[in-house]
Amino acid sequence: MSMITWVKKENKPNAVIFVHGLKGGQETWSFDDNISFPNLLATDPQLSDRYDIGCFNYFTTFTTTYGVTKSLFSRLFSSRKSIRTNLPITEIAQLLRTEFEVNLSDYEKVMVIAHSMGGLISKACILGQLEETQSTAVKGFISLAVPHTGAKIANMGSFLSSNVQLNDLSVLSDAVYQFSRDWINTSTPPPTKYIYGAHDKFVDKKSALAIESLKKDSRAVDEDHTSICKPKSKDETVYKAVVKYILEFEAAYKAPLAVQDFKDNNQYDDHFFVLKMVIADVHEGITGNAKGYFFNAEEARKLFTSDHDKKLLSVLYGKVREIYRQEHEHHIANKTTPDQFVQRVHAKIMSEDGLYLKTLLAELDGVHKKGMIHQLANKEDIDVVWSASTSIEEVLAKKGSPQ
């Protein structure tokens, strides 16, 4: 059985997933029997044509086990219902990861709206995805009164109950500390907005805004810990803020660039990067592939025009150049052929695509990055050449000779 209850499922390309907090459930989001946060989003004309709406529901209560029976023996053997207990935040996060892999894998973008402890569960899930695959389907995370540094009420509750969730929620608990540290240290967390209730008596402003939150990403609403997730209409400030943030996340997200087919009409034959391969007597098949990589890198570069993107590109070009230098040393030391040299550089770039060459410009893939080495070679110099004996005189002479 899936742990996601769908409020609207019409096979849209994207999804919004709500994650409730301690002692919550589907009712967390309900203003009354007819109005709920998920239902409002499901009928919002700004989102309804692109988003399915669902709620991730997990077992949570102040007691330690589900249900009341006469004895442990009776509970074990007289009921067909599984016995559910309060699980640690990290284990619930694993359940959420399973839902992503099994029931949410077809969605292009997933936006997560989390309340209270649900935000810590969501963070743990996202961190696990990033650690394992260096990517996450979550393209936006909205934190509603989430105790990013713990909740004081949980400290008091932990004295009265052995509930592991209360222990995890305690101020400066090991779980809370680990999530905050890992979130700060990860290089590509999804864009996040933090909303806190000005009248919240359970999660104070300091905890709700998190250490890593920026002022531009943090907002207060005139709500308490409960009402912040129960808007009664689309006119409520918290509702409007959430919709606004979803639209902002959507606008900021860029899908991976498609690798385009390249038609070789000899349009690059007089370019420096090709001439240098001709001088080194690189096989025409490898040279043809290089032209295709160069073409895709050129098309990609046209899309990154902001100063921020240009800075990120500059860093990436520097790393690609460093891979070339490393392989150039190998070429000289081992007296490899130019064909082997080019192939090793291409292969190394592909193997480092999600590691050393990982970038915030997530639209780029290994093909674009392979093309970047040929962009670097497309200059009137010998910084990037494919034979140790290539001279600038040869390059200039080749440039000036009829092709």
Short mmCIF file of C-alpha atoms in Angstrom, two decimals:
data_model
loop_
_atom_site.label_atom_id
_atom_site.label_comp_id
_atom_site.label_asym_id
_atom_site.label_seq_id
_atom_site.Cartn_x
_atom_site.Cartn_y
_atom_site.Cartn_z
CA MET A 1 0.00 0.00 0.00
CA SER A 2 1.32 3.44 -0.92
CA MET A 3 1.88 5.94 1.88
CA ILE A 4 0.75 8.73 -0.43
CA THR A 5 -2.92 9.73 -0.39
CA TRP A 6 -3.74 11.46 -3.66
CA VAL A 7 -6.08 14.43 -3.52
CA LYS A 8 -5.73 14.87 -7.27
CA LYS A 9 -4.02 12.40 -9.59
CA GLU A 10 -4.41 13.04 -13.30
CA ASN A 11 -0.94 12.06 -14.53
CA LYS A 12 0.24 15.64 -14.71
CA PRO A 13 3.98 16.22 -15.35
CA ASN A 14 4.64 17.55 -11.83
CA ALA A 15 3.47 16.92 -8.27
CA VAL A 16 3.06 18.75 -4.98
CA ILE A 17 3.56 16.51 -1.95
CA PHE A 18 2.47 17.53 1.56
CA VAL A 19 4.35 16.05 4.54
CA HIS A 20 2.69 16.41 7.96
CA GLY A 21 4.35 16.66 11.36
CA LEU A 22 4.21 15.00 14.77
CA LYS A 23 0.81 13.59 15.72
CA GLY A 24 -0.49 14.72 12.35
CA GLY A 25 -2.05 13.11 9.32
CA GLN A 26 -4.37 14.05 6.49
CA GLU A 27 -6.29 16.24 8.94
CA THR A 28 -3.18 18.40 9.47
CA TRP A 29 -4.09 20.30 6.31
CA SER A 30 -7.89 20.55 6.86
CA PHE A 31 -9.64 23.74 7.89
CA ASP A 32 -12.93 21.85 8.09
CA ASP A 33 -14.59 18.82 6.50
CA ASN A 34 -14.82 20.55 3.13
CA ILE A 35 -11.73 22.76 2.93
CA SER A 36 -8.09 21.70 3.05
CA PHE A 37 -4.76 23.08 1.85
CA PRO A 38 -4.28 20.24 -0.70
CA ASN A 39 -7.82 20.67 -2.06
CA LEU A 40 -7.32 24.39 -2.51
CA LEU A 41 -4.12 23.77 -4.47
CA ALA A 42 -5.80 21.06 -6.55
CA THR A 43 -8.34 23.57 -7.85
CA ASP A 44 -5.99 26.53 -8.24
CA PRO A 45 -6.02 27.62 -11.92
CA GLN A 46 -2.37 28.68 -11.66
CA LEU A 47 -1.31 25.08 -10.92
CA SER A 48 -4.06 22.61 -11.76
CA ASP A 49 -3.06 22.01 -15.37
CA ARG A 50 0.49 20.93 -14.39
CA TYR A 51 0.39 19.42 -10.90
CA ASP A 52 -0.98 16.35 -9.18
CA ILE A 53 -1.50 16.83 -5.44
CA GLY A 54 -0.74 14.20 -2.80
CA CYS A 55 -0.06 13.77 0.92
CA PHE A 56 2.61 11.55 2.43
CA ASN A 57 1.05 10.04 5.56
CA TYR A 58 2.99 8.10 8.20
CA PHE A 59 2.16 6.79 11.65
CA THR A 60 2.77 9.17 14.54
CA THR A 61 1.26 9.55 18.00
CA PHE A 62 2.40 10.54 21.48
CA THR A 63 2.08 6.92 22.59
CA THR A 64 4.61 4.34 21.49
CA THR A 65 2.37 1.85 19.65
CA TYR A 66 -0.76 1.92 17.58
CA GLY A 67 -4.09 1.02 19.17
CA VAL A 68 -5.16 -0.10 22.61
CA THR A 69 -5.55 -3.81 23.36
CA LYS A 70 -5.80 -5.91 26.47
CA SER A 71 -2.31 -7.32 26.25
CA LEU A 72 0.74 -7.68 24.07
CA PHE A 73 -0.27 -11.28 23.34
CA SER A 74 -3.70 -10.16 22.23
CA ARG A 75 -2.23 -7.39 20.10
CA LEU A 76 0.12 -9.80 18.36
CA PHE A 77 -2.25 -12.65 17.62
CA SER A 78 -5.84 -11.42 17.63
CA SER A 79 -5.63 -8.78 14.91
CA ARG A 80 -4.76 -8.81 11.25
CA LYS A 81 -3.72 -5.19 11.39
CA SER A 82 0.00 -4.57 11.46
CA ILE A 83 1.33 -3.10 14.67
CA ARG A 84 2.74 0.32 13.97
CA THR A 85 5.14 2.18 16.18
CA ASN A 86 6.63 5.66 16.15
CA LEU A 87 9.68 5.44 13.91
CA PRO A 88 12.73 7.73 14.08
CA ILE A 89 12.78 10.63 11.63
CA THR A 90 15.56 9.01 9.61
CA GLU A 91 13.52 5.83 9.14
CA ILE A 92 10.42 7.75 8.04
CA ALA A 93 12.68 9.58 5.60
CA GLN A 94 13.63 6.20 4.13
CA LEU A 95 9.94 5.43 3.65
CA LEU A 96 9.52 8.74 1.85
CA ARG A 97 12.52 7.92 -0.37
CA THR A 98 10.83 4.66 -1.30
CA GLU A 99 7.72 6.58 -2.34
CA PHE A 100 9.89 8.82 -4.53
CA GLU A 101 11.47 5.82 -6.21
CA VAL A 102 8.29 3.78 -6.65
CA ASN A 103 5.36 6.20 -6.91
CA LEU A 104 6.88 9.58 -7.78
CA SER A 105 9.59 8.59 -10.25
CA ASP A 106 7.61 9.64 -13.33
CA TYR A 107 7.26 13.26 -12.25
CA GLU A 108 9.56 15.86 -13.78
CA LYS A 109 9.37 18.16 -10.78
CA VAL A 110 8.19 17.55 -7.21
CA MET A 111 7.46 20.41 -4.84
CA VAL A 112 7.41 19.51 -1.13
CA ILE A 113 5.31 21.42 1.41
CA ALA A 114 6.20 20.26 4.92
CA HIS A 115 4.88 21.19 8.34
CA SER A 116 6.76 20.88 11.63
CA MET A 117 8.52 17.49 11.96
CA GLY A 118 7.55 16.78 8.35
CA GLY A 119 10.18 19.30 7.29
CA LEU A 120 12.94 17.35 9.05
CA ILE A 121 11.71 14.14 7.43
CA SER A 122 11.78 15.86 4.04
CA LYS A 123 15.28 17.24 4.61
CA ALA A 124 16.57 13.81 5.61
CA CYS A 125 14.98 12.27 2.51
CA ILE A 126 16.47 14.90 0.18
CA LEU A 127 19.90 14.62 1.79
CA GLY A 128 19.82 10.85 1.30
CA GLN A 129 18.94 11.28 -2.38
CA LEU A 130 21.74 13.81 -2.91
CA GLU A 131 24.28 11.64 -1.12
CA GLU A 132 23.43 8.54 -3.13
CA THR A 133 22.71 9.90 -6.63
CA GLN A 134 23.86 13.55 -6.50
CA SER A 135 20.35 14.57 -7.58
CA THR A 136 16.81 14.92 -6.28
CA ALA A 137 13.41 15.20 -7.93
CA VAL A 138 12.54 17.89 -5.37
CA LYS A 139 12.78 21.21 -7.20
CA GLY A 140 11.30 23.29 -4.41
CA PHE A 141 10.91 22.89 -0.63
CA ILE A 142 8.50 25.00 1.44
CA SER A 143 9.12 24.84 5.19
CA LEU A 144 6.05 25.65 7.34
CA ALA A 145 6.97 26.10 11.01
CA VAL A 146 9.66 23.42 10.82
CA PRO A 147 11.89 23.15 13.95
CA HIS A 148 15.22 23.18 12.11
CA THR A 149 17.11 23.50 15.40
CA GLY A 150 14.57 21.59 17.49
CA ALA A 151 11.43 22.39 19.46
CA LYS A 152 11.52 23.22 23.18
CA ILE A 153 8.20 21.49 23.74
CA ALA A 154 9.82 18.25 22.60
CA ASN A 155 12.40 18.54 25.37
CA MET A 156 9.60 18.56 27.94
CA GLY A 157 7.68 15.81 26.16
CA SER A 158 10.68 13.52 26.05
CA PHE A 159 10.64 13.39 29.85
CA LEU A 160 7.10 12.04 29.76
CA SER A 161 7.33 9.69 26.80
CA SER A 162 9.80 7.32 25.17
CA ASN A 163 8.56 8.43 21.73
CA VAL A 164 11.65 8.45 19.48
CA GLN A 165 10.14 11.25 17.39
CA LEU A 166 9.99 13.53 20.42
CA ASN A 167 13.62 12.75 21.16
CA ASP A 168 14.58 13.58 17.57
CA LEU A 169 12.70 16.88 17.79
CA SER A 170 14.41 18.03 20.99
CA VAL A 171 16.53 21.15 20.81
CA LEU A 172 20.07 20.26 19.68
CA SER A 173 19.26 16.54 19.44
CA ASP A 174 21.70 14.45 17.42
CA ALA A 175 19.17 14.15 14.57
CA VAL A 176 18.42 17.88 14.34
CA TYR A 177 22.11 18.77 14.51
CA GLN A 178 23.02 16.25 11.79
CA PHE A 179 20.29 17.44 9.40
CA SER A 180 21.33 21.07 9.78
CA ARG A 181 25.02 20.34 9.31
CA ASP A 182 24.49 18.11 6.28
CA TRP A 183 22.08 20.60 4.67
CA ILE A 184 24.60 23.41 4.99
CA ASN A 185 27.40 21.25 3.61
CA THR A 186 25.55 19.86 0.60
CA SER A 187 26.43 21.67 -2.62
CA THR A 188 23.08 21.41 -4.41
CA PRO A 189 20.10 21.55 -2.04
CA PRO A 190 16.79 22.41 -3.70
CA PRO A 191 15.64 26.04 -3.44
CA THR A 192 13.88 26.48 -0.10
CA LYS A 193 11.45 29.00 1.39
CA TYR A 194 10.89 29.30 5.13
CA ILE A 195 7.54 30.44 6.58
CA TYR A 196 6.99 30.81 10.32
CA GLY A 197 3.96 31.70 12.41
CA ALA A 198 4.32 34.90 14.40
CA HIS A 199 2.10 33.37 17.12
CA ASP A 200 3.71 29.91 17.15
CA LYS A 201 4.26 28.73 20.75
CA PHE A 202 5.86 25.43 19.77
CA VAL A 203 8.47 26.35 17.14
CA ASP A 204 10.01 29.76 17.66
CA LYS A 205 11.24 32.05 14.90
CA LYS A 206 14.89 31.20 15.45
CA SER A 207 14.28 27.49 14.91
CA ALA A 208 11.76 27.90 12.08
CA LEU A 209 14.14 29.97 9.95
CA ALA A 210 17.09 27.57 10.12
CA ILE A 211 20.76 28.48 10.28
CA GLU A 212 21.15 28.37 6.51
CA SER A 213 18.08 30.46 5.61
CA LEU A 214 18.50 33.82 3.91
CA LYS A 215 16.34 36.87 4.67
CA LYS A 216 14.98 36.91 1.11
CA ASP A 217 13.76 33.33 1.57
CA SER A 218 12.11 33.83 4.98
CA ARG A 219 8.64 35.20 5.73
CA ALA A 220 6.31 35.56 8.73
CA VAL A 221 2.55 35.01 8.64
CA ASP A 222 -0.10 35.96 11.19
CA GLU A 223 -0.69 32.36 12.27
CA ASP A 224 0.15 29.89 15.03
CA HIS A 225 1.65 26.39 14.78
CA THR A 226 -1.68 24.80 13.81
CA SER A 227 -3.38 27.44 11.68
CA ILE A 228 -0.33 27.95 9.45
CA CYS A 229 -1.20 24.77 7.57
CA LYS A 230 -5.00 25.19 7.51
CA PRO A 231 -5.90 28.11 5.22
CA LYS A 232 -9.65 28.56 4.91
CA SER A 233 -9.51 30.05 1.42
CA LYS A 234 -7.25 31.02 -1.46
CA ASP A 235 -7.24 34.56 -0.05
CA GLU A 236 -5.22 33.60 3.05
CA THR A 237 -1.69 35.04 3.12
CA VAL A 238 -0.03 31.68 3.82
CA TYR A 239 -1.84 30.13 0.86
CA LYS A 240 -0.87 32.94 -1.51
CA ALA A 241 2.74 32.74 -0.32
CA VAL A 242 2.94 29.00 -1.00
CA VAL A 243 1.49 29.36 -4.52
CA LYS A 244 3.87 32.25 -5.22
CA TYR A 245 6.85 30.16 -4.14
CA ILE A 246 5.79 27.15 -6.21
CA LEU A 247 5.58 29.37 -9.29
CA GLU A 248 9.00 30.86 -8.48
CA PHE A 249 10.53 27.39 -8.12
CA GLU A 250 8.97 26.34 -11.39
CA ALA A 251 10.30 29.39 -13.23
CA ALA A 252 13.81 28.92 -11.84
CA TYR A 253 14.03 25.24 -12.75
CA LYS A 254 15.64 24.42 -16.07
CA ALA A 255 15.26 20.96 -17.55
CA PRO A 256 18.39 19.15 -18.75
CA LEU A 257 19.43 20.29 -22.20
CA ALA A 258 18.74 17.82 -24.96
CA VAL A 259 21.78 16.70 -26.89
CA GLN A 260 21.22 17.81 -30.47
CA ASP A 261 22.16 15.90 -33.57
CA PHE A 262 25.02 17.50 -35.48
CA LYS A 263 25.21 17.59 -39.26
CA ASP A 264 28.76 17.95 -40.48
CA ASN A 265 28.75 20.23 -43.49
CA ASN A 266 32.43 21.07 -43.04
CA GLN A 267 31.40 24.23 -41.22
CA TYR A 268 34.09 23.72 -38.55
CA ASP A 269 36.93 22.59 -40.79
CA ASP A 270 38.74 25.94 -40.54
CA HIS A 271 38.27 26.24 -36.76
CA PHE A 272 41.34 26.01 -34.56
CA PHE A 273 40.06 23.02 -32.58
CA VAL A 274 39.68 20.98 -35.77
CA LEU A 275 42.98 22.15 -37.29
CA LYS A 276 44.83 21.07 -34.13
CA MET A 277 43.32 17.59 -34.43
CA VAL A 278 44.31 17.44 -38.11
CA ILE A 279 47.88 18.44 -37.25
CA ALA A 280 48.01 15.63 -34.65
CA ASP A 281 46.58 13.20 -37.21
CA VAL A 282 43.63 12.33 -35.00
CA HIS A 283 41.32 9.79 -36.62
CA GLU A 284 38.54 11.44 -38.61
CA GLY A 285 35.90 9.52 -36.65
CA ILE A 286 37.13 10.98 -33.35
CA THR A 287 37.41 14.41 -34.97
CA GLY A 288 33.82 14.10 -36.20
CA ASN A 289 32.63 13.30 -32.69
CA ALA A 290 34.54 16.30 -31.35
CA LYS A 291 32.69 18.54 -33.80
CA GLY A 292 29.37 17.27 -32.43
CA TYR A 293 30.46 17.87 -28.84
CA PHE A 294 31.68 21.36 -29.76
CA PHE A 295 28.37 22.15 -31.48
CA ASN A 296 26.33 21.16 -28.41
CA ALA A 297 28.62 23.11 -26.08
CA GLU A 298 28.23 26.20 -28.26
CA GLU A 299 24.44 25.87 -28.26
CA ALA A 300 24.42 25.47 -24.48
CA ARG A 301 26.64 28.50 -23.90
CA LYS A 302 24.09 30.72 -25.64
CA LEU A 303 21.61 30.01 -22.84
CA PHE A 304 23.81 31.07 -19.94
CA THR A 305 23.96 34.85 -20.19
CA SER A 306 23.67 36.09 -16.58
CA ASP A 307 26.76 37.14 -14.64
CA HIS A 308 26.05 34.35 -12.14
CA ASP A 309 25.88 31.70 -14.86
CA LYS A 310 29.03 33.03 -16.51
CA LYS A 311 30.92 32.70 -13.23
CA LEU A 312 29.74 29.11 -12.86
CA LEU A 313 30.78 28.39 -16.44
CA SER A 314 34.21 29.88 -15.79
CA VAL A 315 34.73 27.52 -12.86
CA LEU A 316 33.60 24.56 -14.96
CA TYR A 317 35.92 25.48 -17.84
CA GLY A 318 38.78 25.63 -15.34
CA LYS A 319 38.02 22.11 -14.13
CA VAL A 320 37.76 20.76 -17.68
CA ARG A 321 41.13 22.35 -18.45
CA GLU A 322 42.61 20.69 -15.36
CA ILE A 323 41.44 17.28 -16.58
CA TYR A 324 43.12 18.00 -19.91
CA ARG A 325 46.38 18.94 -18.18
CA GLN A 326 46.34 15.73 -16.17
CA GLU A 327 45.79 13.64 -19.29
CA HIS A 328 48.40 15.67 -21.20
CA GLU A 329 50.98 14.61 -18.62
CA HIS A 330 49.90 11.00 -19.07
CA HIS A 331 50.21 11.41 -22.85
CA ILE A 332 53.78 12.68 -22.57
CA ALA A 333 54.90 10.23 -19.87
CA ASN A 334 53.43 7.16 -21.57
CA LYS A 335 53.98 8.23 -25.18
CA THR A 336 50.36 7.51 -26.10
CA THR A 337 49.01 8.29 -29.55
CA PRO A 338 46.90 11.41 -30.21
CA ASP A 339 43.86 9.18 -30.71
CA GLN A 340 44.40 7.64 -27.28
CA PHE A 341 44.98 11.09 -25.78
CA VAL A 342 41.68 12.51 -27.07
CA GLN A 343 39.78 9.37 -26.08
CA ARG A 344 41.16 9.47 -22.52
CA VAL A 345 40.17 13.12 -22.11
CA HIS A 346 36.63 12.43 -23.34
CA ALA A 347 36.33 9.36 -21.10
CA LYS A 348 37.65 11.20 -18.04
CA ILE A 349 35.20 14.05 -18.53
CA MET A 350 32.31 11.58 -18.72
CA SER A 351 33.43 9.71 -15.60
CA GLU A 352 33.72 12.98 -13.65
CA ASP A 353 30.41 14.42 -14.90
CA GLY A 354 28.61 13.98 -11.56
CA LEU A 355 31.71 14.26 -9.38
CA TYR A 356 34.59 16.68 -10.00
CA LEU A 357 32.66 18.35 -12.84
CA LYS A 358 29.37 18.60 -10.98
CA THR A 359 27.94 22.10 -11.30
CA LEU A 360 24.91 24.13 -10.30
CA LEU A 361 24.28 24.43 -14.04
CA ALA A 362 22.51 21.08 -13.82
CA GLU A 363 21.18 21.39 -17.36
CA LEU A 364 24.62 20.48 -18.71
CA ASP A 365 25.58 16.85 -19.15
CA GLY A 366 28.75 15.01 -20.12
CA VAL A 367 28.36 15.70 -23.84
CA HIS A 368 28.31 19.45 -23.27
CA LYS A 369 31.32 19.17 -20.98
CA LYS A 370 33.23 17.15 -23.58
CA GLY A 371 32.49 19.95 -26.01
CA MET A 372 33.98 22.46 -23.58
CA ILE A 373 37.49 21.05 -24.04
CA HIS A 374 37.18 21.70 -27.76
CA GLN A 375 35.90 25.21 -27.09
CA LEU A 376 39.08 25.74 -25.07
CA ALA A 377 41.08 24.36 -27.99
CA ASN A 378 39.38 26.73 -30.42
CA LYS A 379 41.90 29.51 -29.87
CA GLU A 380 45.04 30.84 -31.54
CA ASP A 381 47.39 29.17 -29.07
CA ILE A 382 48.75 25.77 -28.11
CA ASP A 383 47.26 25.55 -24.62
CA VAL A 384 45.06 22.67 -25.77
CA VAL A 385 46.60 20.52 -28.50
CA TRP A 386 46.62 16.77 -29.15
CA SER A 387 50.27 16.16 -29.82
CA ALA A 388 53.15 17.22 -27.60
CA SER A 389 55.09 18.31 -30.69
CA THR A 390 52.44 20.73 -32.03
CA SER A 391 53.80 24.26 -32.38
CA ILE A 392 52.04 27.60 -32.75
CA GLU A 393 53.73 28.01 -36.12
CA GLU A 394 52.08 24.84 -37.39
CA VAL A 395 48.71 25.99 -36.14
CA LEU A 396 48.98 29.40 -37.80
CA ALA A 397 50.30 27.88 -41.02
CA LYS A 398 47.41 25.43 -41.12
CA LYS A 399 44.95 28.24 -40.49
CA GLY A 400 46.35 30.19 -43.43
CA SER A 401 46.50 27.30 -45.87
CA PRO A 402 43.63 26.39 -48.19
CA GLN A 403 41.48 23.60 -46.72
#
